[in-house]
Coordinates of N, CA and C in Angstrom, one line a residue:
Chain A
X1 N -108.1 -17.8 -172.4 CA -108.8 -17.3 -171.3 C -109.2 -18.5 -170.4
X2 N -109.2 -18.4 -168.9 CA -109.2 -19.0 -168.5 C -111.1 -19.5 -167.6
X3 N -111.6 -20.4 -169.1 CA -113.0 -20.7 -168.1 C -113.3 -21.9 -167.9
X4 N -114.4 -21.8 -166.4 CA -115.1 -23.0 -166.4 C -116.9 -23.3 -166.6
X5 N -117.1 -24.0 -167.7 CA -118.4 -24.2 -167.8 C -119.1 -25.6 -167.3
X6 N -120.7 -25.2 -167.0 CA -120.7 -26.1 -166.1 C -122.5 -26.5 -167.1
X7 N -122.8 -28.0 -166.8 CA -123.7 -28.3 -167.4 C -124.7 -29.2 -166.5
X8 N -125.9 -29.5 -166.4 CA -127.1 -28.3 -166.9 C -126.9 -27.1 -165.9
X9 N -127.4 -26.1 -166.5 CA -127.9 -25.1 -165.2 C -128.7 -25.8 -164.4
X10 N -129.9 -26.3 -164.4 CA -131.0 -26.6 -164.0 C -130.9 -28.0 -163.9
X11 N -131.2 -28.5 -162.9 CA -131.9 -30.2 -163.1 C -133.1 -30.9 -162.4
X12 N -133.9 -31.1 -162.4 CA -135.0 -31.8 -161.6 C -135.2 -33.3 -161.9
X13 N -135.2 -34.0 -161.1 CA -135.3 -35.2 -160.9 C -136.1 -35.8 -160.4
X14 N -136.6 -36.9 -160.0 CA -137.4 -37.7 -159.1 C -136.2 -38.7 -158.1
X15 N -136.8 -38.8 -157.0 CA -136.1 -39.1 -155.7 C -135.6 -40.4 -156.2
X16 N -134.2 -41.1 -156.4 CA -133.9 -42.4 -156.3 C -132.9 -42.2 -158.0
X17 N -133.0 -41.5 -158.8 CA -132.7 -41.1 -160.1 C -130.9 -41.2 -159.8
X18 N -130.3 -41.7 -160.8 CA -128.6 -41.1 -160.8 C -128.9 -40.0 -161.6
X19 N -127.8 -39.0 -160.7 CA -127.7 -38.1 -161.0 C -126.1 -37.5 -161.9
X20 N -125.6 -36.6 -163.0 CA -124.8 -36.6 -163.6 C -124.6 -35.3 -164.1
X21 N -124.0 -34.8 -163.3 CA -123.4 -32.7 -163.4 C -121.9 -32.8 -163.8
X22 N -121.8 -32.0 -165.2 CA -120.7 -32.0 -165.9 C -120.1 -30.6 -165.8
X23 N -118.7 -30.7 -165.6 CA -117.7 -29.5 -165.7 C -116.7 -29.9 -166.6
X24 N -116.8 -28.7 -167.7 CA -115.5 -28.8 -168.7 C -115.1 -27.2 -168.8
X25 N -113.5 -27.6 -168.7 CA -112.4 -26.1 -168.4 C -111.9 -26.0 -169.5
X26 N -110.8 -24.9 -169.6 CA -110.5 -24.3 -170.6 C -108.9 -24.8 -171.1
X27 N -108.0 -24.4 -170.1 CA -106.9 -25.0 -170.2 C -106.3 -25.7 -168.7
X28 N -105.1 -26.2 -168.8 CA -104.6 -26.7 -168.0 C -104.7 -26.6 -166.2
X29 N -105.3 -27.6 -165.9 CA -105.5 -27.0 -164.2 C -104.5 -27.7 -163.1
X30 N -104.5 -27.5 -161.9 CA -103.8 -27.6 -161.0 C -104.8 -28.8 -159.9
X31 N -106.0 -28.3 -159.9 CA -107.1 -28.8 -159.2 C -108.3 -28.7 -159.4
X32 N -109.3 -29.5 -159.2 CA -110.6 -29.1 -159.4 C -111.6 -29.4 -157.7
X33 N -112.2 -28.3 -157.6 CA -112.9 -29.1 -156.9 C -114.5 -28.7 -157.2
X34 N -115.3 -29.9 -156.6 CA -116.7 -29.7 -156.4 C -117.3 -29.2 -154.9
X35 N -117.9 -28.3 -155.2 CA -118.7 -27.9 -154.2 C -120.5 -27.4 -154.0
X36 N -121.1 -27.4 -152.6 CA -122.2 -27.9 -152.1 C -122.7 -26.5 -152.0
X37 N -123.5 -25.8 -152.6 CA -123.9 -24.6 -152.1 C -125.8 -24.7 -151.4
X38 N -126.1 -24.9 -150.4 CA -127.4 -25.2 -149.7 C -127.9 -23.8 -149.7
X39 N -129.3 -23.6 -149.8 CA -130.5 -22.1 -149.4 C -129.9 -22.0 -148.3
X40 N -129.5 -20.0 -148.2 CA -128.7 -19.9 -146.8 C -127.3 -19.1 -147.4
X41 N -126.5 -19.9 -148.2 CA -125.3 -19.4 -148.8 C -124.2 -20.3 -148.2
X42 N -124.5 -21.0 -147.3 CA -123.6 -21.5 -146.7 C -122.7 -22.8 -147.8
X43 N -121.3 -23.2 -148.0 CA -120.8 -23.8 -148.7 C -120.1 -25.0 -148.3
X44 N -120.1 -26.3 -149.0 CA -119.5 -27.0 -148.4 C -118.8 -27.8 -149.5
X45 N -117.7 -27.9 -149.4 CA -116.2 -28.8 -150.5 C -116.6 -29.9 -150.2
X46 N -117.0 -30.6 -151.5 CA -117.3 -32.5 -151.7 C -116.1 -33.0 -151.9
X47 N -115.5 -32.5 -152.8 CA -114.1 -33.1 -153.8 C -113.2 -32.6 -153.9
X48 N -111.7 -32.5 -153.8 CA -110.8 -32.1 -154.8 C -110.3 -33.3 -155.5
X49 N -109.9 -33.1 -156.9 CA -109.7 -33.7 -157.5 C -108.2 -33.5 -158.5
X50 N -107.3 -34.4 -158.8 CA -106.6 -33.5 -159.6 C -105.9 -34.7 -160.5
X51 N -107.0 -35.9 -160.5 CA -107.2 -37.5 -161.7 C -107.9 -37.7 -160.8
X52 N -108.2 -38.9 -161.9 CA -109.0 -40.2 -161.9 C -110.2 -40.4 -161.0
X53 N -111.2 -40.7 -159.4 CA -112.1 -40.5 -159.2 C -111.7 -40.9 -157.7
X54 N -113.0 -39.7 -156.9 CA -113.1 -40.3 -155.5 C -114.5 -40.7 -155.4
X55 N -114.8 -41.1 -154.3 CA -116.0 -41.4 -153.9 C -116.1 -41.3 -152.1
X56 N -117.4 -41.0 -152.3 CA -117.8 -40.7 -150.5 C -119.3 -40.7 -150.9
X57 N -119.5 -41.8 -149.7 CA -121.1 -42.3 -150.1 C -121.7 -42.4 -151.0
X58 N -122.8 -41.2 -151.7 CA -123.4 -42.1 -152.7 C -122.5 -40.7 -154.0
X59 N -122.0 -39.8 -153.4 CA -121.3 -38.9 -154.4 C -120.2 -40.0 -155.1
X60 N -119.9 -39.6 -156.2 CA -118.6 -39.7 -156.7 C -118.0 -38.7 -158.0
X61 N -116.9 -38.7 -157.8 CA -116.5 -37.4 -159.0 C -115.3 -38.0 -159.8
X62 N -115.2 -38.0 -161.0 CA -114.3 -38.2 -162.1 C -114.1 -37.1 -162.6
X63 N -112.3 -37.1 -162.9 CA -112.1 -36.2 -163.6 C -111.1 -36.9 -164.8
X64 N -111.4 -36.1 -166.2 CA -110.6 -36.5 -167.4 C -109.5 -35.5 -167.5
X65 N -108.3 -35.3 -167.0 CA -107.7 -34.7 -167.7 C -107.3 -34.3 -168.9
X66 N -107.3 -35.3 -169.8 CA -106.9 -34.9 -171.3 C -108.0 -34.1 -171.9
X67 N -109.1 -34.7 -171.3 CA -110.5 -34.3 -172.3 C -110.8 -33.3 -171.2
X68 N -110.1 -32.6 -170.2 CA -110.5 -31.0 -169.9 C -112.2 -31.0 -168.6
X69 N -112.3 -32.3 -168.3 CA -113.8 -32.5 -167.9 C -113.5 -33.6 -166.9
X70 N -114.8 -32.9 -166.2 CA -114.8 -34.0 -164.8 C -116.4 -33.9 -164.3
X71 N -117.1 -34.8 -163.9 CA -118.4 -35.0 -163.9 C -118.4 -34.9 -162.2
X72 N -119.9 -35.1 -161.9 CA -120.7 -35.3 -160.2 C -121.7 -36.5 -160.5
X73 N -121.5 -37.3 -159.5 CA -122.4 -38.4 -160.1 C -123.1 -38.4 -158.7
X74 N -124.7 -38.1 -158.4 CA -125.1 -39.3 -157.0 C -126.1 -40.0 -157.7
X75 N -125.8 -41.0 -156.8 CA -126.6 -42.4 -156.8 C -127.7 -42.3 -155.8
X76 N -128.8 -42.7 -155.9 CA -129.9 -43.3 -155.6 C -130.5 -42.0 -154.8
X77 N -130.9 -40.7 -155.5 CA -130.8 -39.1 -155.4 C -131.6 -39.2 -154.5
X78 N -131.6 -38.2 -153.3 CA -132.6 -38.0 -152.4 C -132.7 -36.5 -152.2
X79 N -134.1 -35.9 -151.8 CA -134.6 -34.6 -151.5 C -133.8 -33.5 -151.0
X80 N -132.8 -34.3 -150.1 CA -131.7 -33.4 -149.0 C -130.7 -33.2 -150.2
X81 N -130.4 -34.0 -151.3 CA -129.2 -33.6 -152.1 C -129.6 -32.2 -152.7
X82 N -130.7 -31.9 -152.7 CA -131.2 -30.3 -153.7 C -130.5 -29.8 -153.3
X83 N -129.5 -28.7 -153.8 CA -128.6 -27.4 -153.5 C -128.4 -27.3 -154.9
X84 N -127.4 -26.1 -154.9 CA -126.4 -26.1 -156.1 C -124.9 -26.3 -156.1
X85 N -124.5 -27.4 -157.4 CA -123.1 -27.4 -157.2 C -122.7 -27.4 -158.1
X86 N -121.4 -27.0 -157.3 CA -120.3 -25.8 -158.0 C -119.0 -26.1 -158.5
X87 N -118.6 -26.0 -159.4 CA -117.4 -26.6 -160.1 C -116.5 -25.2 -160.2
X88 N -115.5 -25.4 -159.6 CA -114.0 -24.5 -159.2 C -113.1 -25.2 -159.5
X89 N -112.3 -24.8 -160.2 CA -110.3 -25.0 -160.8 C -109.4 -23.7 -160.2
X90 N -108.7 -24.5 -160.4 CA -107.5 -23.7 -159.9 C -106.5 -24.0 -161.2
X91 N -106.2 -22.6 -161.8 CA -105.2 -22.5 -163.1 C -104.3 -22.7 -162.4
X92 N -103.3 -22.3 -163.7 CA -102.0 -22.0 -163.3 C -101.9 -20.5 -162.6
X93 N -102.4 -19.6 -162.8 CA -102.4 -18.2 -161.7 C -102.6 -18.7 -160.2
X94 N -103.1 -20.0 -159.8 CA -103.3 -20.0 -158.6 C -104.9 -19.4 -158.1
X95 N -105.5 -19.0 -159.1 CA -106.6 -18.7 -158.4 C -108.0 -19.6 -159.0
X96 N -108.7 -19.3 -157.5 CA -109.8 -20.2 -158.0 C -111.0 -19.8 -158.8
X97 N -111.1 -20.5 -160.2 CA -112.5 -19.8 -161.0 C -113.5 -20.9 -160.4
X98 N -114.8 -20.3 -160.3 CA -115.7 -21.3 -160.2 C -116.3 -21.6 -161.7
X99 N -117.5 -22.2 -161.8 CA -118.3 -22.3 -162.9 C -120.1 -21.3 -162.2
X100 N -120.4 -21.6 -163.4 CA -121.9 -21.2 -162.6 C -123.1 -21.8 -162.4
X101 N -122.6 -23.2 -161.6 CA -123.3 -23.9 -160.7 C -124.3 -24.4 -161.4
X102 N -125.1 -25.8 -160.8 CA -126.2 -26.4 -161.3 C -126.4 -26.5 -159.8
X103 N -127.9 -25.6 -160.4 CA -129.4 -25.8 -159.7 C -130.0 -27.3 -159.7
X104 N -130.2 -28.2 -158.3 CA -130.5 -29.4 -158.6 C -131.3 -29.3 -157.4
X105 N -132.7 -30.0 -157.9 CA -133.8 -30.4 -157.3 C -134.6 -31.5 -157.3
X106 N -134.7 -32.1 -156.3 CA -134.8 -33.6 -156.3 C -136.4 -33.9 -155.3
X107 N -137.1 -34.6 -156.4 CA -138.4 -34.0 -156.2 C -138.7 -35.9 -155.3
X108 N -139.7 -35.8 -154.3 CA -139.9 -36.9 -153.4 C -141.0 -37.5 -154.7
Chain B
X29 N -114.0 -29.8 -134.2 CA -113.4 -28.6 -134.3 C -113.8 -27.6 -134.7
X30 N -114.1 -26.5 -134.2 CA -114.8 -25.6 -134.9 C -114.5 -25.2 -136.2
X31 N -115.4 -24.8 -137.0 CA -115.1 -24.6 -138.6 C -114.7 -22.4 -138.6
X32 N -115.0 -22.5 -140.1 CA -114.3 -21.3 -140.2 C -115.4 -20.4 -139.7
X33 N -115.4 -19.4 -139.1 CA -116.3 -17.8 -138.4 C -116.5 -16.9 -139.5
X34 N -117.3 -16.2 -140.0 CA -118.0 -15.0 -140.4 C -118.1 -14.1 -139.3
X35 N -118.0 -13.3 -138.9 CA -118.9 -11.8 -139.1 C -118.8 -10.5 -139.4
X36 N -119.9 -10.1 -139.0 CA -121.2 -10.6 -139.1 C -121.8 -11.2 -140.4
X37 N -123.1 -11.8 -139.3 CA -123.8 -12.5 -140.8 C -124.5 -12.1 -141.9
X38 N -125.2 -10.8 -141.6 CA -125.7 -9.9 -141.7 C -125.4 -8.3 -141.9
X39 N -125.3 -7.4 -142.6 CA -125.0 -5.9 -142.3 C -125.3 -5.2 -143.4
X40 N -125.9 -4.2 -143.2 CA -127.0 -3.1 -143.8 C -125.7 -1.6 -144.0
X41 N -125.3 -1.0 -145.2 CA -124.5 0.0 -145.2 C -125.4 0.9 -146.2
X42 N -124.9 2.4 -146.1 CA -125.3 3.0 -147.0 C -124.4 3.3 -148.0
X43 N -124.4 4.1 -149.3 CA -123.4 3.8 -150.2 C -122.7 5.1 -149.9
X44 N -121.4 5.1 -150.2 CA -120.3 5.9 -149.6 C -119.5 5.7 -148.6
X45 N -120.2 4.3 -147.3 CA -119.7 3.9 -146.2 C -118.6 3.3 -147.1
X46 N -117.9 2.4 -145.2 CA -116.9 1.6 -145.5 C -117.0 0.5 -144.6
X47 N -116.9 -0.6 -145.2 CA -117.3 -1.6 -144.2 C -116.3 -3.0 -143.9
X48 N -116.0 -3.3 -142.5 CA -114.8 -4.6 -142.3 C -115.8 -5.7 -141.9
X49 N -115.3 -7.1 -142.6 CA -115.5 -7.9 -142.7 C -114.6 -8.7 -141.8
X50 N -115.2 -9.9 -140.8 CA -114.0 -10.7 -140.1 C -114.0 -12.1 -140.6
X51 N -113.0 -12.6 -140.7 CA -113.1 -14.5 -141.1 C -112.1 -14.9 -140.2
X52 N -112.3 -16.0 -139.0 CA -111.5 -16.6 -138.4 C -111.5 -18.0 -138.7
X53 N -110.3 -18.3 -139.2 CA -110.1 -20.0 -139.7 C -109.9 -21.0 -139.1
X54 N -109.8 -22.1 -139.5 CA -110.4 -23.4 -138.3 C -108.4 -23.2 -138.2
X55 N -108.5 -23.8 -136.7 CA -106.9 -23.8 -136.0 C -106.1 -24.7 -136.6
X56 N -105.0 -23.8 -137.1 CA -103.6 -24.8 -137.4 C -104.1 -24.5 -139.1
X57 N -105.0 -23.8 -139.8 CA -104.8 -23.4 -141.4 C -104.4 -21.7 -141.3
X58 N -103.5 -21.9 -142.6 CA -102.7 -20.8 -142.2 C -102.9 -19.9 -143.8
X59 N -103.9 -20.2 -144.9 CA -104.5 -19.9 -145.7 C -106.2 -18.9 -145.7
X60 N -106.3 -17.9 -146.1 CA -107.7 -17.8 -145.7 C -108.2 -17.0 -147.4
X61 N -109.2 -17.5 -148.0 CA -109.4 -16.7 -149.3 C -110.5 -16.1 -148.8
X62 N -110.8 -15.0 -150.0 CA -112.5 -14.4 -149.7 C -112.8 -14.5 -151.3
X63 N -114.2 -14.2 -151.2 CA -114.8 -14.7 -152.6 C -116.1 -13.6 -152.4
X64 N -116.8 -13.0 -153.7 CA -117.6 -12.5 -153.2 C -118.4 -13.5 -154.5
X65 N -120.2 -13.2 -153.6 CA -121.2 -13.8 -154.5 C -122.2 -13.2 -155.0
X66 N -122.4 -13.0 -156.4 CA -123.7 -11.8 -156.7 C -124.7 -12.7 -157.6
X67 N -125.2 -12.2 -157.5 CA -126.6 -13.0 -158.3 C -126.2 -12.9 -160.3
X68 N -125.2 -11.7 -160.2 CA -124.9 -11.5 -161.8 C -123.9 -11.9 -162.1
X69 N -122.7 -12.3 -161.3 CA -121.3 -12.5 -161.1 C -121.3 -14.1 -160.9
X70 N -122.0 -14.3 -160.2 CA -121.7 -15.5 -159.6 C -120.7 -15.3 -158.4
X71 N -120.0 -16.5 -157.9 CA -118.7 -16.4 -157.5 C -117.6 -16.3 -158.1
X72 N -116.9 -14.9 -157.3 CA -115.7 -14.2 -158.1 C -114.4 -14.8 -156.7
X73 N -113.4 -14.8 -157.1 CA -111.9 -14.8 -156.0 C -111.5 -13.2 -155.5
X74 N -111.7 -13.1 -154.9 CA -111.2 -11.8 -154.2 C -109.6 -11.7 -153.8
X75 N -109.1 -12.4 -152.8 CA -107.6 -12.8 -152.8 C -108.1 -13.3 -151.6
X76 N -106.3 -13.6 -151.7 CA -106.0 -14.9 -150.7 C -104.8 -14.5 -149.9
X77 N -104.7 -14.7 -148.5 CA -103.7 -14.3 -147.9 C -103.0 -16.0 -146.9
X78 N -101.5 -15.8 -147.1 CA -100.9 -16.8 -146.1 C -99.9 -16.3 -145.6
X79 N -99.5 -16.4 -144.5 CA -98.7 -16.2 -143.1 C -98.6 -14.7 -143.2
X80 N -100.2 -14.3 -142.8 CA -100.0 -12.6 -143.5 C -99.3 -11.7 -144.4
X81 N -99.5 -13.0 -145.4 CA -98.5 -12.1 -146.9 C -100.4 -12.2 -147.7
X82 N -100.6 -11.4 -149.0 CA -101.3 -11.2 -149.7 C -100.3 -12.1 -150.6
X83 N -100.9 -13.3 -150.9 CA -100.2 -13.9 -151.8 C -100.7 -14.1 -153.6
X84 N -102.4 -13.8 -154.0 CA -103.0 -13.5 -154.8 C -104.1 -12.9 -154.8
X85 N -104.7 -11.8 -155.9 CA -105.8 -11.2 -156.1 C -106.5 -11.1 -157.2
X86 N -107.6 -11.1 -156.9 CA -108.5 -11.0 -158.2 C -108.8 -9.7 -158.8
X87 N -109.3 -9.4 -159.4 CA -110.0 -8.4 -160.6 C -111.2 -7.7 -160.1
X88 N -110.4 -7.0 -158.8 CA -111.5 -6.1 -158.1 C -110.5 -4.8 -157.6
X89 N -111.4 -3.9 -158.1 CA -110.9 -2.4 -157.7 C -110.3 -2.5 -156.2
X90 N -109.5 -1.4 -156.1 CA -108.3 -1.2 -154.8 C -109.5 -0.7 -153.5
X91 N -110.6 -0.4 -153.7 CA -111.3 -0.1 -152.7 C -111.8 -1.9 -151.6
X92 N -111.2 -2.6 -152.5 CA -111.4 -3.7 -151.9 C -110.2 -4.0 -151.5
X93 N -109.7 -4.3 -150.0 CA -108.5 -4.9 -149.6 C -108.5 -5.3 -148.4
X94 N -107.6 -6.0 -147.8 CA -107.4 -7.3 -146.3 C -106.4 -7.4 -146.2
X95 N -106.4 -8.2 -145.0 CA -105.1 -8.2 -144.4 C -105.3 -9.6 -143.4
X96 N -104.2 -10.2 -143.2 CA -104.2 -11.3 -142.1 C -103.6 -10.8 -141.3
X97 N -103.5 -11.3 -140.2 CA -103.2 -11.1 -138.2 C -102.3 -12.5 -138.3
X98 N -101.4 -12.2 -137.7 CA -100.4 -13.6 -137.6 C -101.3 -14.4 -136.7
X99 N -102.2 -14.6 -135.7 CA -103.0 -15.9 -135.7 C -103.8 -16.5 -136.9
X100 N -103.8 -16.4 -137.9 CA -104.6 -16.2 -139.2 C -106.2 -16.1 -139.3
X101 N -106.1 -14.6 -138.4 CA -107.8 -14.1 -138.6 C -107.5 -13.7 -139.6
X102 N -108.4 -13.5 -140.4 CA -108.5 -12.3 -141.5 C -109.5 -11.1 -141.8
X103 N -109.1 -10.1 -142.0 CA -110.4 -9.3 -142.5 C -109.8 -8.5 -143.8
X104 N -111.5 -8.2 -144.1 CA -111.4 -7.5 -145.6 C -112.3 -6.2 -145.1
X105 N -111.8 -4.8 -146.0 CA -112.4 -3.9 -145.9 C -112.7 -3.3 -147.5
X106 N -114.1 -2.8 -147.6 CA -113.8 -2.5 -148.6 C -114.5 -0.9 -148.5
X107 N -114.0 0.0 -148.9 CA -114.1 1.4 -148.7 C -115.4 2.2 -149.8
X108 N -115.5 3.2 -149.4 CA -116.9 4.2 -150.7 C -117.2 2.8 -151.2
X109 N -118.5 2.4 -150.3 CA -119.2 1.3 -151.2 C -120.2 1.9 -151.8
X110 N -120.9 0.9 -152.9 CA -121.3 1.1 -154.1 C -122.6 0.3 -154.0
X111 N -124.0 0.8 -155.1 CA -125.1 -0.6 -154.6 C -124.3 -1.7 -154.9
X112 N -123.3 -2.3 -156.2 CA -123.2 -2.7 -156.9 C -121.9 -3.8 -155.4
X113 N -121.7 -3.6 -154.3 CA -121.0 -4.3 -154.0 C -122.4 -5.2 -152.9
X114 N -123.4 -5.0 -152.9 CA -123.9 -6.0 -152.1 C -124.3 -7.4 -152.7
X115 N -123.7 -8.1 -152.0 CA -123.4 -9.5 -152.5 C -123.3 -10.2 -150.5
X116 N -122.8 -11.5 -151.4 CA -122.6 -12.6 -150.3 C -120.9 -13.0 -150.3
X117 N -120.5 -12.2 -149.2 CA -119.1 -12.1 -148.7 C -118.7 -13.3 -148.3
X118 N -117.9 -14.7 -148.8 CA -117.4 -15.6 -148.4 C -115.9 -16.2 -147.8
X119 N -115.3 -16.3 -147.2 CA -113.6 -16.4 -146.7 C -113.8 -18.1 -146.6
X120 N -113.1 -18.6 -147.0 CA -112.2 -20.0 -146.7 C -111.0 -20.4 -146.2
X121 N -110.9 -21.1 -145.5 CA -109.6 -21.6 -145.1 C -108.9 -22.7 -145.3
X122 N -107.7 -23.1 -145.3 CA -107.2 -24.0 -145.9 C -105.7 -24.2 -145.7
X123 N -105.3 -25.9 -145.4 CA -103.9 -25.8 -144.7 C -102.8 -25.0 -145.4
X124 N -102.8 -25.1 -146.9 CA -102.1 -24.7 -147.5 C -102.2 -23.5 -148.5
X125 N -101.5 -23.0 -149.2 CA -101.8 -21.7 -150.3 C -102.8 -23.0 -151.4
X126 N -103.6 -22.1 -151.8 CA -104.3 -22.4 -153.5 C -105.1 -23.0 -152.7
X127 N -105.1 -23.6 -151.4 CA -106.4 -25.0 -151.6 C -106.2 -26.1 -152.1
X128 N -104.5 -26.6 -151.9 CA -104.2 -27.8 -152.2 C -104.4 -29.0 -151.4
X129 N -104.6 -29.0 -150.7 CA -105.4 -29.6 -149.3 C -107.0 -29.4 -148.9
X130 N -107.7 -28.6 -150.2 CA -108.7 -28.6 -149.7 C -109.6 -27.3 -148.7
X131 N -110.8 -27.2 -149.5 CA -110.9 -25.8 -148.5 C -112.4 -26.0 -147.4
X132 N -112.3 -25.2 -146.6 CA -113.7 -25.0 -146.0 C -114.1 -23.8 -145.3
X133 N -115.0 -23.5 -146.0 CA -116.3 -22.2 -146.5 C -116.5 -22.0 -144.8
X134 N -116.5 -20.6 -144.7 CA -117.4 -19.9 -143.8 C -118.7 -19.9 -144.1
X135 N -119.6 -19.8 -143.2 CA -121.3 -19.4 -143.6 C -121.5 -17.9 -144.5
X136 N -120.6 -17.4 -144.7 CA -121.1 -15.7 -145.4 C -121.5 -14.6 -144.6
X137 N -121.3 -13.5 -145.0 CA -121.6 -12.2 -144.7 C -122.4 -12.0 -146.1
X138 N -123.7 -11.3 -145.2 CA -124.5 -11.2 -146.5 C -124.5 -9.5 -146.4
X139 N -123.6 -8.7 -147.4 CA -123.5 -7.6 -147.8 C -124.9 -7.2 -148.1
X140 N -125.4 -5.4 -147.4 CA -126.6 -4.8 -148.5 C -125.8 -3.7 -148.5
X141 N -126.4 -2.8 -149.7 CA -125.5 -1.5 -149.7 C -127.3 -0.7 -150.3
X142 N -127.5 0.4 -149.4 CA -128.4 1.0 -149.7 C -128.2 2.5 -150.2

C-alpha cells in the first residue's frame, strides 16, 4: 500500500531553534515534494525533491532514497515559519499522496 | 505573473445540490490537479487533467467529475452533494503531468454543504 507518514504531528519551538520534520514512505517514489500550508488554506510548494538536497534560504530538504525518508530542516526558526507542512510523493500510479502534515509553531 | 485562480472562495450549498468549481492556471501550464481537504481525510488527489485529457483519478465516487477547456481552465463538478463533501476544494497547476516540474496551489474553494 502506498503511504506517507510524517513526523511530529505537532511541534513548538522557541524563535531561533533548528528545526527538523521527517517524512518516510512506503515504496518506491517518483518525487517528493514539501509543502507550506499557512491559516487561510492557502498552499505553497517549498521543494521537489527526487535525491540528495536543495536549499532556499534558511529551508533545506534531504531526501534518502534507499532509506525511504527525506527530512525539512529550518535554521534559525522564526514566528512567520508557523504553518503546516506537508509531505507529498508521487508513486508509481502518478498520483500524489500527501502525509498528514506537521503542525509547527514557533513561539517569539 | 499571475498565479493559479479559484472560484469562488467561498460557497454555501444544500445537500442534494450540485455545485461547479473554477481553477484557472498560471499561463503556459498545461496540467491542472484538484485535491480535496477535510479535517478527517486530510488531503486526498481528486484527478488530474492535461491537454483536456483526464489523465488520473483518485478514489472518489462518480458524482465527482471535471473537465479541462483547451485554454487550460478547469472545472470540477460534483453532483447530489452530501454534508460529508464540505471540505477545502484545492486545483494546482503545473508545466507538466504528475508535477514533475513542480506545482502551484490555488487559494481554495471552501466547500459547505448544509
Amino acid at each position: 500500500k502506498n503511504e506517507v507518514e510524517q513526523s511530529p504531528q505537532n511541534l513548538t519551538a522557541q524563535e531561533g531553534e533548528f528545526i527538523t520534520i521527517n517524512c518516510s514512505y512506503s515504496v518506491g517514489i517518483s518525487a517528493l515534494h514539501w509543502l507550506q500550508q499557512h491559516p487561510g488554506g492557502g498552499i505553497v510548494s517549498l521543494f521537489m525533491l527526487s535525491s540528495g538536497k536543495k536549499k532556499h534560504g534558511r529551508l533545506i530538504a534531504t531526501i534518502n532514497i534507499q532509506e525511504k525518508h527525506s527530512s525539512l530542516h529550518i535554521t534559525a526558526s522564526h514566528p512567520r515559519d508557523s504553518a503546516v507542512y506537508i509531505c507529498a510523493v508521487i508513486f508509481g500510479n502518478e498520483k500524489l499522496t500527501f502525509g498528514t502534515g506537521t503542525r509547527l509553531t514557533i513561539i517569539p | 505573473k499571475a498565479g493559479v485562480t479559484q472560484t469562488p472562495r467561498y460557497l454555501i450549498k444544500t445537500r442534494g445540490q450540485q455545485v461547479t468549481l473554477s481553477c484557472s492556471p498560471i499561463s503556459g501550464h498545461r496540467s491542472v490537479s484538484w485535491y480535496q481537504q477535510t479535517p478527517g481525510q486530510g488531503l486526498q488527489f481528486l484527478f488530474e487533467y492535461f491537454s483536456e485529457t483526464q489523465r488520473n483519478k483518485g478514489n472518489f465516487p462518480g458524482r465527482f467529475s471535471g473537465r479541462q477547456f483547451s485554454n487550460s481552465r478547469s472545472e470540477m463538478n460534483v453532483s447530489t452533494l452530501e454534508l460529508g463533501d464540505s471540505a477545502l476544494y484545492l486545483c494546482a497547476s503545473s508545466l507538466v503531468l504528475s508535477g514533475m516540474e513542480g506545482y502551484t496551489f490555488g487559494s481554495g474553494t471552501r466547500l459547505t454543504v448544509v
